PDB file of C-alpha atoms in Angstrom:
ATOM      1  CA  MET A   1       6.451   8.767  -5.403  1.00  0.00           C
ATOM      2  CA  LYS A   2       6.252   4.924  -4.926  1.00  0.00           C
ATOM      3  CA  LEU A   3       9.296   2.610  -5.287  1.00  0.00           C
ATOM      4  CA  THR A   4       9.216   0.514  -8.422  1.00  0.00           C
ATOM      5  CA  ASP A   5      11.738  -1.415 -10.353  1.00  0.00           C
ATOM      6  CA  SER A   6      11.992   1.533 -12.902  1.00  0.00           C
ATOM      7  CA  ALA A   7      12.120   4.341 -10.250  1.00  0.00           C
ATOM      8  CA  LEU A   8      14.940   2.347  -8.775  1.00  0.00           C
ATOM      9  CA  ARG A   9      16.689   1.888 -12.077  1.00  0.00           C
ATOM     10  CA  SER A  10      16.591   5.741 -12.533  1.00  0.00           C
ATOM     11  CA  PHE A  11      18.671   6.523  -9.596  1.00  0.00           C
ATOM     12  CA  ARG A  12      21.776   8.560 -10.262  1.00  0.00           C
ATOM     13  CA  VAL A  13      24.513   9.895  -8.207  1.00  0.00           C
ATOM     14  CA  ALA A  14      23.523  13.541  -7.193  1.00  0.00           C
ATOM     15  CA  ARG A  15      26.480  14.631  -5.233  1.00  0.00           C
ATOM     16  CA  VAL A  16      29.724  13.051  -4.075  1.00  0.00           C
ATOM     17  CA  PHE A  17      31.759  14.128  -0.870  1.00  0.00           C
ATOM     18  CA  TYR A  18      35.559  13.696  -0.292  1.00  0.00           C
ATOM     19  CA  GLU A  19      35.565  14.586   3.393  1.00  0.00           C
ATOM     20  CA  ASN A  20      37.481  11.264   4.107  1.00  0.00           C
ATOM     21  CA  TRP A  21      40.818  10.026   3.094  1.00  0.00           C
ATOM     22  CA  ASP A  22      40.265   6.362   4.638  1.00  0.00           C
ATOM     23  CA  LYS A  23      37.415   3.802   4.396  1.00  0.00           C
ATOM     24  CA  ILE A  24      34.152   5.062   5.882  1.00  0.00           C
ATOM     25  CA  ASN A  25      33.252   2.398   7.844  1.00  0.00           C
ATOM     26  CA  SER A  26      29.514   3.230   8.945  1.00  0.00           C
ATOM     27  CA  PHE A  27      27.201   5.678   8.587  1.00  0.00           C
ATOM     28  CA  ASP A  28      23.254   6.038   9.881  1.00  0.00           C
ATOM     29  CA  PHE A  29      20.653   8.612   8.939  1.00  0.00           C
ATOM     30  CA  SER A  30      18.637  10.304  11.575  1.00  0.00           C
ATOM     31  CA  PRO A  31      15.256   9.103  12.139  1.00  0.00           C
ATOM     32  CA  ASN A  32      13.661  12.252  10.509  1.00  0.00           C
ATOM     33  CA  GLY A  33      15.847  11.796   7.520  1.00  0.00           C
ATOM     34  CA  GLU A  34      17.296  15.179   7.395  1.00  0.00           C
ATOM     35  CA  SER A  35      20.713  14.213   8.312  1.00  0.00           C
ATOM     36  CA  VAL A  36      23.165  11.423   8.082  1.00  0.00           C
ATOM     37  CA  ILE A  37      26.432  10.686  10.179  1.00  0.00           C
ATOM     38  CA  SER A  38      29.486   8.769   9.056  1.00  0.00           C
ATOM     39  CA  SER A  39      32.126   7.270  11.097  1.00  0.00           C
ATOM     40  CA  SER A  40      35.545   6.240   9.258  1.00  0.00           C
ATOM     41  CA  ASP A  41      38.797   4.822   9.839  1.00  0.00           C
ATOM     42  CA  ASP A  42      40.660   8.315   9.879  1.00  0.00           C
ATOM     43  CA  ASP A  43      38.797   8.702  12.746  1.00  0.00           C
ATOM     44  CA  LEU A  44      36.382  11.434  11.591  1.00  0.00           C
ATOM     45  CA  ILE A  45      32.771  11.750  12.200  1.00  0.00           C
ATOM     46  CA  VAL A  46      31.160  13.681   9.462  1.00  0.00           C
ATOM     47  CA  LEU A  47      27.319  15.022   9.538  1.00  0.00           C
ATOM     48  CA  TYR A  48      25.870  15.752   6.289  1.00  0.00           C
ATOM     49  CA  ASP A  49      22.462  17.850   5.828  1.00  0.00           C
ATOM     50  CA  CYS A  50      20.357  15.537   3.305  1.00  0.00           C
ATOM     51  CA  GLN A  51      18.044  18.455   2.409  1.00  0.00           C
ATOM     52  CA  GLU A  52      20.862  20.799   1.311  1.00  0.00           C
ATOM     53  CA  GLY A  53      23.007  17.865   0.195  1.00  0.00           C
ATOM     54  CA  LYS A  54      26.204  19.362   1.819  1.00  0.00           C
ATOM     55  CA  PRO A  55      28.617  18.687   4.769  1.00  0.00           C
ATOM     56  CA  LYS A  56      27.593  20.363   7.984  1.00  0.00           C
ATOM     57  CA  ARG A  57      30.161  19.540  10.556  1.00  0.00           C
ATOM     58  CA  THR A  58      33.297  17.434  11.165  1.00  0.00           C
ATOM     59  CA  LEU A  59      34.212  16.053  14.329  1.00  0.00           C
ATOM     60  CA  TYR A  60      37.163  13.941  15.643  1.00  0.00           C
ATOM     61  CA  SER A  61      37.821  10.890  17.557  1.00  0.00           C
ATOM     62  CA  LYS A  62      41.547  10.424  17.045  1.00  0.00           C
ATOM     63  CA  LYS A  63      42.278   9.145  20.709  1.00  0.00           C
ATOM     64  CA  TYR A  64      39.540   6.257  20.576  1.00  0.00           C
ATOM     65  CA  GLY A  65      38.833   5.719  16.907  1.00  0.00           C
ATOM     66  CA  VAL A  66      35.407   5.592  15.654  1.00  0.00           C
ATOM     67  CA  ASP A  67      33.080   2.846  14.498  1.00  0.00           C
ATOM     68  CA  LEU A  68      29.363   1.483  14.079  1.00  0.00           C
ATOM     69  CA  ILE A  69      28.100   5.069  14.607  1.00  0.00           C
ATOM     70  CA  ARG A  70      24.207   5.223  15.424  1.00  0.00           C
ATOM     71  CA  TYR A  71      21.610   7.807  15.891  1.00  0.00           C
ATOM     72  CA  THR A  72      19.865   7.995  19.277  1.00  0.00           C
ATOM     73  CA  HIS A  73      16.323   9.024  18.987  1.00  0.00           C
ATOM     74  CA  GLY A  74      17.587  12.835  18.974  1.00  0.00           C
ATOM     75  CA  ALA A  75      19.161  14.257  15.901  1.00  0.00           C
ATOM     76  CA  ASN A  76      21.829  15.507  17.986  1.00  0.00           C
ATOM     77  CA  THR A  77      23.003  12.579  19.898  1.00  0.00           C
ATOM     78  CA  VAL A  78      24.684   9.388  18.809  1.00  0.00           C
ATOM     79  CA  VAL A  79      26.504   6.248  20.292  1.00  0.00           C
ATOM     80  CA  TYR A  80      29.623   4.968  18.635  1.00  0.00           C
ATOM     81  CA  SER A  81      32.242   1.895  19.300  1.00  0.00           C
ATOM     82  CA  SER A  82      35.513   2.637  19.599  1.00  0.00           C
ATOM     83  CA  TYR A  83      38.738   0.424  19.443  1.00  0.00           C
ATOM     84  CA  LYS A  84      42.011   2.178  19.752  1.00  0.00           C
ATOM     85  CA  ILE A  85      42.524   2.429  23.798  1.00  0.00           C
ATOM     86  CA  ASP A  86      39.406   0.334  24.791  1.00  0.00           C
ATOM     87  CA  ASP A  87      36.386  -1.391  23.688  1.00  0.00           C
ATOM     88  CA  THR A  88      34.142   1.062  25.376  1.00  0.00           C
ATOM     89  CA  ILE A  89      30.837   2.431  23.689  1.00  0.00           C
ATOM     90  CA  ARG A  90      30.687   6.474  23.768  1.00  0.00           C
ATOM     91  CA  TYR A  91      27.620   8.471  23.805  1.00  0.00           C
ATOM     92  CA  LEU A  92      28.234  11.855  22.057  1.00  0.00           C
ATOM     93  CA  SER A  93      26.477  15.013  21.942  1.00  0.00           C
ATOM     94  CA  LEU A  94      26.802  16.524  18.621  1.00  0.00           C
ATOM     95  CA  HIS A  95      25.487  19.899  19.793  1.00  0.00           C
ATOM     96  CA  ASP A  96      28.619  20.586  22.085  1.00  0.00           C
ATOM     97  CA  ASN A  97      30.861  17.696  20.978  1.00  0.00           C
ATOM     98  CA  LYS A  98      31.071  16.298  24.518  1.00  0.00           C
ATOM     99  CA  TYR A  99      30.840  12.873  25.829  1.00  0.00           C
ATOM    100  CA  ILE A 100      27.455  12.317  27.802  1.00  0.00           C
ATOM    101  CA  ARG A 101      28.356   8.752  29.016  1.00  0.00           C
ATOM    102  CA  TYR A 102      30.441   6.058  28.487  1.00  0.00           C
ATOM    103  CA  PHE A 103      29.539   2.042  28.333  1.00  0.00           C
ATOM    104  CA  PRO A 104      32.500  -0.200  29.491  1.00  0.00           C
ATOM    105  CA  GLY A 105      32.405  -3.757  29.604  1.00  0.00           C
ATOM    106  CA  HIS A 106      33.421  -5.560  26.167  1.00  0.00           C
ATOM    107  CA  SER A 107      37.012  -6.906  26.292  1.00  0.00           C
ATOM    108  CA  LYS A 108      37.254  -7.246  22.461  1.00  0.00           C
ATOM    109  CA  ARG A 109      36.171  -5.128  19.890  1.00  0.00           C
ATOM    110  CA  VAL A 110      32.636  -4.164  19.074  1.00  0.00           C
ATOM    111  CA  VAL A 111      31.104  -5.679  15.962  1.00  0.00           C
ATOM    112  CA  ALA A 112      27.358  -4.967  16.270  1.00  0.00           C
ATOM    113  CA  LEU A 113      25.526  -1.980  17.540  1.00  0.00           C
ATOM    114  CA  SER A 114      21.864  -1.323  17.353  1.00  0.00           C
ATOM    115  CA  MET A 115      19.495   1.110  19.041  1.00  0.00           C
ATOM    116  CA  SER A 116      16.012   0.270  19.998  1.00  0.00           C
ATOM    117  CA  PRO A 117      13.401   2.014  17.669  1.00  0.00           C
ATOM    118  CA  VAL A 118      11.251   2.865  20.281  1.00  0.00           C
ATOM    119  CA  ASP A 119      13.297   3.767  23.769  1.00  0.00           C
ATOM    120  CA  ALA A 120      16.576   4.460  25.159  1.00  0.00           C
ATOM    121  CA  ILE A 121      17.771   0.824  25.091  1.00  0.00           C
ATOM    122  CA  PHE A 122      20.658  -0.582  22.670  1.00  0.00           C
ATOM    123  CA  ILE A 123      22.344  -3.727  22.367  1.00  0.00           C
ATOM    124  CA  SER A 124      26.030  -4.531  21.300  1.00  0.00           C
ATOM    125  CA  GLY A 125      27.753  -7.480  20.088  1.00  0.00           C
ATOM    126  CA  SER A 126      31.713  -8.158  20.488  1.00  0.00           C
ATOM    127  CA  LEU A 127      34.299 -10.428  19.616  1.00  0.00           C
ATOM    128  CA  ASP A 128      34.643 -11.354  23.201  1.00  0.00           C
ATOM    129  CA  LYS A 129      31.625 -13.588  22.234  1.00  0.00           C
ATOM    130  CA  THR A 130      28.955 -11.559  24.354  1.00  0.00           C
ATOM    131  CA  ILE A 131      25.839  -9.613  23.538  1.00  0.00           C
ATOM    132  CA  ARG A 132      25.269  -6.608  26.029  1.00  0.00           C
ATOM    133  CA  LEU A 133      22.228  -4.868  26.734  1.00  0.00           C
ATOM    134  CA  TRP A 134      22.507  -0.969  27.701  1.00  0.00           C
ATOM    135  CA  ASP A 135      20.296   1.834  28.704  1.00  0.00           C
ATOM    136  CA  LEU A 136      21.440   5.449  27.451  1.00  0.00           C
ATOM    137  CA  ARG A 137      20.490   6.571  31.112  1.00  0.00           C
ATOM    138  CA  SER A 138      22.990   4.403  33.008  1.00  0.00           C
ATOM    139  CA  PRO A 139      26.682   3.294  32.163  1.00  0.00           C
ATOM    140  CA  ASN A 140      25.772  -0.057  33.636  1.00  0.00           C
ATOM    141  CA  CYS A 141      25.169  -3.079  31.529  1.00  0.00           C
ATOM    142  CA  GLN A 142      21.315  -4.077  31.660  1.00  0.00           C
ATOM    143  CA  GLY A 143      22.075  -7.519  30.665  1.00  0.00           C
ATOM    144  CA  LEU A 144      25.010  -9.991  29.259  1.00  0.00           C
ATOM    145  CA  MET A 145      24.646 -12.952  27.113  1.00  0.00           C
ATOM    146  CA  HIS A 146      27.419 -15.304  26.417  1.00  0.00           C
ATOM    147  CA  LEU A 147      27.547 -17.139  23.181  1.00  0.00           C
ATOM    148  CA  GLN A 148      29.653 -19.712  21.414  1.00  0.00           C
ATOM    149  CA  GLY A 149      30.676 -17.414  18.789  1.00  0.00           C
ATOM    150  CA  LYS A 150      31.101 -13.938  16.980  1.00  0.00           C
ATOM    151  CA  PRO A 151      27.577 -12.345  17.314  1.00  0.00           C
ATOM    152  CA  VAL A 152      25.924  -9.877  15.077  1.00  0.00           C
ATOM    153  CA  CYS A 153      22.669  -8.342  16.427  1.00  0.00           C
ATOM    154  CA  SER A 154      19.842  -6.089  15.588  1.00  0.00           C
ATOM    155  CA  PHE A 155      16.200  -5.043  17.178  1.00  0.00           C
ATOM    156  CA  ASP A 156      13.273  -5.660  15.382  1.00  0.00           C
ATOM    157  CA  PRO A 157      11.119  -2.382  13.990  1.00  0.00           C
ATOM    158  CA  GLU A 158       8.989  -2.488  16.969  1.00  0.00           C
ATOM    159  CA  GLY A 159      11.934  -2.785  19.714  1.00  0.00           C
ATOM    160  CA  LEU A 160      10.157  -5.563  21.225  1.00  0.00           C
ATOM    161  CA  ILE A 161      12.448  -8.704  20.104  1.00  0.00           C
ATOM    162  CA  PHE A 162      16.290  -8.552  18.915  1.00  0.00           C
ATOM    163  CA  ALA A 163      17.980 -11.120  16.752  1.00  0.00           C
ATOM    164  CA  ALA A 164      21.400 -12.308  17.237  1.00  0.00           C
ATOM    165  CA  GLY A 165      23.262 -14.061  14.508  1.00  0.00           C
ATOM    166  CA  VAL A 166      25.849 -16.315  16.244  1.00  0.00           C
ATOM    167  CA  ASN A 167      28.930 -18.076  14.919  1.00  0.00           C
ATOM    168  CA  SER A 168      27.839 -17.386  11.329  1.00  0.00           C
ATOM    169  CA  GLU A 169      25.334 -20.448  11.375  1.00  0.00           C
ATOM    170  CA  MET A 170      22.537 -19.815  13.580  1.00  0.00           C
ATOM    171  CA  VAL A 171      19.814 -16.914  14.212  1.00  0.00           C
ATOM    172  CA  LYS A 172      18.503 -16.588  17.760  1.00  0.00           C
ATOM    173  CA  LEU A 173      15.461 -14.465  18.729  1.00  0.00           C
ATOM    174  CA  TYR A 174      15.086 -12.869  22.113  1.00  0.00           C
ATOM    175  CA  ASP A 175      12.212 -11.172  23.649  1.00  0.00           C
ATOM    176  CA  ILE A 176      13.644  -7.798  25.304  1.00  0.00           C
ATOM    177  CA  ARG A 177      11.269  -8.190  28.438  1.00  0.00           C
ATOM    178  CA  SER A 178      12.815 -11.907  29.306  1.00  0.00           C
ATOM    179  CA  PHE A 179      16.004 -12.087  27.380  1.00  0.00           C
ATOM    180  CA  ASP A 180      17.923 -13.698  30.527  1.00  0.00           C
ATOM    181  CA  LYS A 181      15.724 -16.820  30.134  1.00  0.00           C
ATOM    182  CA  GLY A 182      17.632 -17.405  26.672  1.00  0.00           C
ATOM    183  CA  PRO A 183      16.031 -17.253  22.879  1.00  0.00           C
ATOM    184  CA  PHE A 184      12.219 -17.973  22.356  1.00  0.00           C
ATOM    185  CA  ALA A 185      13.509 -19.345  18.893  1.00  0.00           C
ATOM    186  CA  THR A 186      16.632 -20.606  17.240  1.00  0.00           C
ATOM    187  CA  PHE A 187      16.897 -21.225  13.562  1.00  0.00           C
ATOM    188  CA  LYS A 188      20.090 -23.199  12.006  1.00  0.00           C
ATOM    189  CA  MET A 189      20.686 -21.964   8.633  1.00  0.00           C
ATOM    190  CA  GLN A 190      19.593 -24.265   6.098  1.00  0.00           C
ATOM    191  CA  CYS A 191      22.079 -22.853   3.170  1.00  0.00           C
ATOM    192  CA  ASP A 192      24.518 -24.750   0.995  1.00  0.00           C
ATOM    193  CA  ARG A 193      27.085 -21.835   1.087  1.00  0.00           C
ATOM    194  CA  THR A 194      28.781 -20.714   4.217  1.00  0.00           C
ATOM    195  CA  CYS A 195      30.864 -17.700   5.087  1.00  0.00           C
ATOM    196  CA  GLU A 196      31.245 -15.175   8.016  1.00  0.00           C
ATOM    197  CA  TRP A 197      28.342 -12.990   8.830  1.00  0.00           C
ATOM    198  CA  THR A 198      29.005  -9.313   9.099  1.00  0.00           C
ATOM    199  CA  GLY A 199      25.676  -7.662   9.703  1.00  0.00           C
ATOM    200  CA  LEU A 200      21.933  -8.668  10.344  1.00  0.00           C
ATOM    201  CA  LYS A 201      18.710  -6.308   9.844  1.00  0.00           C
ATOM    202  CA  PHE A 202      15.118  -6.880   9.766  1.00  0.00           C
ATOM    203  CA  SER A 203      12.766  -5.135   7.497  1.00  0.00           C
ATOM    204  CA  ASN A 204      10.652  -2.130   8.551  1.00  0.00           C
ATOM    205  CA  ASN A 205       7.441  -4.765   8.226  1.00  0.00           C
ATOM    206  CA  GLY A 206       9.255  -7.067  10.753  1.00  0.00           C
ATOM    207  CA  LYS A 207       8.803 -10.052   8.162  1.00  0.00           C
ATOM    208  CA  PHE A 208      12.308 -10.507   7.088  1.00  0.00           C
ATOM    209  CA  ILE A 209      15.790 -10.485   8.134  1.00  0.00           C
ATOM    210  CA  LEU A 210      18.736  -9.717   5.977  1.00  0.00           C
ATOM    211  CA  ILE A 211      22.297 -11.249   6.732  1.00  0.00           C
ATOM    212  CA  SER A 212      25.185  -9.504   5.311  1.00  0.00           C
ATOM    213  CA  THR A 213      28.343 -11.878   4.954  1.00  0.00           C
ATOM    214  CA  LYS A 214      31.835 -11.487   3.658  1.00  0.00           C
ATOM    215  CA  GLY A 215      31.111 -13.502   0.590  1.00  0.00           C
ATOM    216  CA  ASN A 216      29.461 -12.879  -2.488  1.00  0.00           C
ATOM    217  CA  PHE A 217      25.699 -13.811  -1.382  1.00  0.00           C
ATOM    218  CA  ILE A 218      23.204 -12.544   1.009  1.00  0.00           C
ATOM    219  CA  PRO A 219      20.404 -14.623   2.779  1.00  0.00           C
ATOM    220  CA  LEU A 220      16.919 -13.400   3.190  1.00  0.00           C
ATOM    221  CA  ILE A 221      15.067 -15.431   5.907  1.00  0.00           C
ATOM    222  CA  ASP A 222      11.538 -15.456   6.888  1.00  0.00           C
ATOM    223  CA  ALA A 223      11.597 -13.592  10.460  1.00  0.00           C
ATOM    224  CA  PHE A 224       9.036 -15.856  11.872  1.00  0.00           C
ATOM    225  CA  LYS A 225       9.809 -19.367  10.452  1.00  0.00           C
ATOM    226  CA  GLY A 226      13.700 -18.996   9.990  1.00  0.00           C
ATOM    227  CA  VAL A 227      13.499 -20.448   6.527  1.00  0.00           C
ATOM    228  CA  VAL A 228      15.587 -19.120   3.736  1.00  0.00           C
ATOM    229  CA  LEU A 229      13.365 -17.527   1.031  1.00  0.00           C
ATOM    230  CA  HIS A 230      16.003 -16.071  -1.154  1.00  0.00           C
ATOM    231  CA  ILE A 231      19.856 -16.045  -1.682  1.00  0.00           C
ATOM    232  CA  PHE A 232      20.946 -12.984  -3.451  1.00  0.00           C
ATOM    233  CA  GLY A 233      24.055 -13.250  -5.321  1.00  0.00           C
ATOM    234  CA  ASP A 234      25.952 -12.368  -8.502  1.00  0.00           C
ATOM    235  CA  TYR A 235      28.101  -9.126  -7.055  1.00  0.00           C
ATOM    236  CA  ALA A 236      31.734  -8.952  -6.853  1.00  0.00           C
ATOM    237  CA  ASN A 237      33.267  -9.767  -3.447  1.00  0.00           C
ATOM    238  CA  SER A 238      36.442 -11.580  -4.004  1.00  0.00           C
ATOM    239  CA  LYS A 239      38.320 -10.110  -1.364  1.00  0.00           C
ATOM    240  CA  ALA A 240      35.970 -10.781   1.298  1.00  0.00           C
ATOM    241  CA  VAL A 241      35.305  -7.140   1.991  1.00  0.00           C
ATOM    242  CA  THR A 242      32.475  -6.182   4.825  1.00  0.00           C
ATOM    243  CA  LEU A 243      29.652  -4.890   2.570  1.00  0.00           C
ATOM    244  CA  GLU A 244      26.671  -3.401   3.949  1.00  0.00           C
ATOM    245  CA  ALA A 245      23.110  -4.899   2.739  1.00  0.00           C
ATOM    246  CA  SER A 246      20.086  -2.900   3.407  1.00  0.00           C
ATOM    247  CA  PHE A 247      16.293  -2.963   2.688  1.00  0.00           C
ATOM    248  CA  THR A 248      14.204  -0.092   1.234  1.00  0.00           C
ATOM    249  CA  PRO A 249      11.951   1.535   3.819  1.00  0.00           C
ATOM    250  CA  ASP A 250       9.006  -0.301   2.267  1.00  0.00           C
ATOM    251  CA  SER A 251      10.656  -3.762   2.758  1.00  0.00           C
ATOM    252  CA  GLN A 252      10.007  -4.478  -0.984  1.00  0.00           C
ATOM    253  CA  PHE A 253      13.844  -4.162  -2.061  1.00  0.00           C
ATOM    254  CA  ILE A 254      17.303  -5.318  -1.071  1.00  0.00           C
ATOM    255  CA  MET A 255      20.368  -3.699  -1.706  1.00  0.00           C
ATOM    256  CA  THR A 256      23.930  -4.167  -1.458  1.00  0.00           C
ATOM    257  CA  GLY A 257      27.145  -2.667  -2.414  1.00  0.00           C
ATOM    258  CA  SER A 258      29.966  -4.393  -4.131  1.00  0.00           C
ATOM    259  CA  GLU A 259      33.870  -4.625  -4.563  1.00  0.00           C
ATOM    260  CA  ASP A 260      33.730  -2.831  -7.979  1.00  0.00           C
ATOM    261  CA  GLY A 261      31.774  -0.101  -6.653  1.00  0.00           C
ATOM    262  CA  LYS A 262      28.529  -0.836  -8.221  1.00  0.00           C
ATOM    263  CA  ILE A 263      25.160  -1.260  -6.327  1.00  0.00           C
ATOM    264  CA  HIS A 264      22.688  -4.194  -6.912  1.00  0.00           C
ATOM    265  CA  ILE A 265      19.377  -4.108  -5.997  1.00  0.00           C
ATOM    266  CA  TRP A 266      16.875  -7.137  -5.882  1.00  0.00           C
ATOM    267  CA  LYS A 267      13.030  -7.920  -5.418  1.00  0.00           C
ATOM    268  CA  GLY A 268      12.469  -9.178  -1.913  1.00  0.00           C
ATOM    269  CA  GLU A 269       9.427 -11.197  -3.069  1.00  0.00           C
ATOM    270  CA  SER A 270      10.760 -12.765  -6.269  1.00  0.00           C
ATOM    271  CA  GLY A 271      14.561 -12.573  -5.689  1.00  0.00           C
ATOM    272  CA  VAL A 272      14.738 -11.155  -9.098  1.00  0.00           C
ATOM    273  CA  LYS A 273      17.485  -8.499  -9.532  1.00  0.00           C
ATOM    274  CA  VAL A 274      15.940  -5.230 -10.848  1.00  0.00           C
ATOM    275  CA  ALA A 275      19.034  -2.894 -11.036  1.00  0.00           C
ATOM    276  CA  VAL A 276      22.793  -2.615 -11.195  1.00  0.00           C
ATOM    277  CA  LEU A 277      23.666   0.929 -10.523  1.00  0.00           C
ATOM    278  CA  ASP A 278      27.260   2.645 -11.142  1.00  0.00           C
ATOM    279  CA  GLY A 279      28.290   4.996  -8.598  1.00  0.00           C
ATOM    280  CA  LYS A 280      31.577   5.304 -10.032  1.00  0.00           C
ATOM    281  CA  HIS A 281      33.016   4.443  -6.496  1.00  0.00           C
ATOM    282  CA  SER A 282      37.029   3.689  -6.637  1.00  0.00           C
ATOM    283  CA  ASP A 283      36.670   1.317  -3.720  1.00  0.00           C
ATOM    284  CA  PRO A 284      34.414  -1.471  -2.588  1.00  0.00           C
ATOM    285  CA  VAL A 285      30.987   0.097  -1.403  1.00  0.00           C
ATOM    286  CA  THR A 286      31.137  -0.765   2.095  1.00  0.00           C
ATOM    287  CA  CYS A 287      27.987   1.178   3.438  1.00  0.00           C
ATOM    288  CA  LEU A 288      24.720   1.495   1.831  1.00  0.00           C
ATOM    289  CA  GLN A 289      21.625   2.789   3.178  1.00  0.00           C
ATOM    290  CA  PHE A 290      18.139   4.090   1.945  1.00  0.00           C
ATOM    291  CA  ASN A 291      16.943   7.425   3.588  1.00  0.00           C
ATOM    292  CA  PRO A 292      14.037   6.449   5.869  1.00  0.00           C
ATOM    293  CA  LYS A 293      11.813   9.512   4.973  1.00  0.00           C
ATOM    294  CA  PHE A 294      12.862  10.929   1.701  1.00  0.00           C
ATOM    295  CA  MET A 295      13.273   9.502  -1.901  1.00  0.00           C
ATOM    296  CA  THR A 296      17.407   9.104  -1.818  1.00  0.00           C
ATOM    297  CA  PHE A 297      19.825   6.683  -0.823  1.00  0.00           C
ATOM    298  CA  ALA A 298      23.704   6.978   0.181  1.00  0.00           C
ATOM    299  CA  SER A 299      26.501   4.935  -0.568  1.00  0.00           C
ATOM    300  CA  ALA A 300      30.107   5.023   0.710  1.00  0.00           C
ATOM    301  CA  CYS A 301      33.662   3.738   0.091  1.00  0.00           C
ATOM    302  CA  SER A 302      36.269   6.580   1.338  1.00  0.00           C
ATOM    303  CA  SER A 303      33.657   8.943  -0.693  1.00  0.00           C
ATOM    304  CA  MET A 304      30.400   9.427   0.378  1.00  0.00           C
ATOM    305  CA  ALA A 305      27.532   9.677  -2.633  1.00  0.00           C
ATOM    306  CA  PHE A 306      24.105  11.010  -2.489  1.00  0.00           C
ATOM    307  CA  TRP A 307      21.386   9.461  -5.014  1.00  0.00           C
ATOM    308  CA  LEU A 308      18.346  10.585  -6.473  1.00  0.00           C
ATOM    309  CA  PRO A 309      15.671   9.299  -8.822  1.00  0.00           C
ATOM    310  CA  THR A 310      15.589  11.197 -12.341  1.00  0.00           C
ATOM    311  CA  ILE A 311      12.341  10.118 -13.531  1.00  0.00           C
ATOM    312  CA  ASP A 312       8.692  10.436 -11.781  1.00  0.00           C
ATOM    313  CA  ASP A 313       6.892   6.942 -11.682  1.00  0.00           C
TER     314      ASP A 313
END
């Protein structure tokens, strides 16, 4: 089944899970698309089976808190940021619920975490105005960048470069092999509206970068030239909530949640809105991602919803 305007409009909530009593702050699909793992403000880590459509396991991180959970390359290990005792990043085995390694270094809350799609490297950005480069096999920081403001950061789909959004005003591109030489490109955002950036993602084809903001607009920029291609807006976010925006796996569509619980979808090429879906979320949809392998997506507030299409297209 191919993703088309009408296929996206046909999506309906198939299952809703109420495992959490507080906000789900992040989730991540496993690379094979068979499971999704969530972290939440109530210190729970919940593992869901996407094929059977049910929660599989619940783990706790009461001592440290849990945020920005990310799968590594296996389906049984994750990294996540913590914020209660310190700002250390933790590498957890889901198999036996034991920590494999700790990554200390940040002195303030970690606000961005991105795993390389190709190897054991990941990057983290913090309110301490640094980006750190890590290798899962070593607790020592592999690289450190001092920036002028709060960073958001993400790897490109080939794992060769990463983008850092700095101070909610510019995007810097770094080559992973020579990042210590500084960025090879810097794009100052030519955008009428300014607002705090909360996330940054590359499309799977590597051509676009999507910037999530605390406002009610999302810029889409050309990953090579840095020009703003579209600004997607017209969704509710009056309280400046952190709402996750995402690409569909084919890089053709952009999705975001909203304050009123609805999901808005646009065509990336034309900027035209193709669907507004109502998942009956009682709170703002803070997390939203499409499954990388299957025709399904998930959205979350304090509940987790799995969506399926209702027509063959």
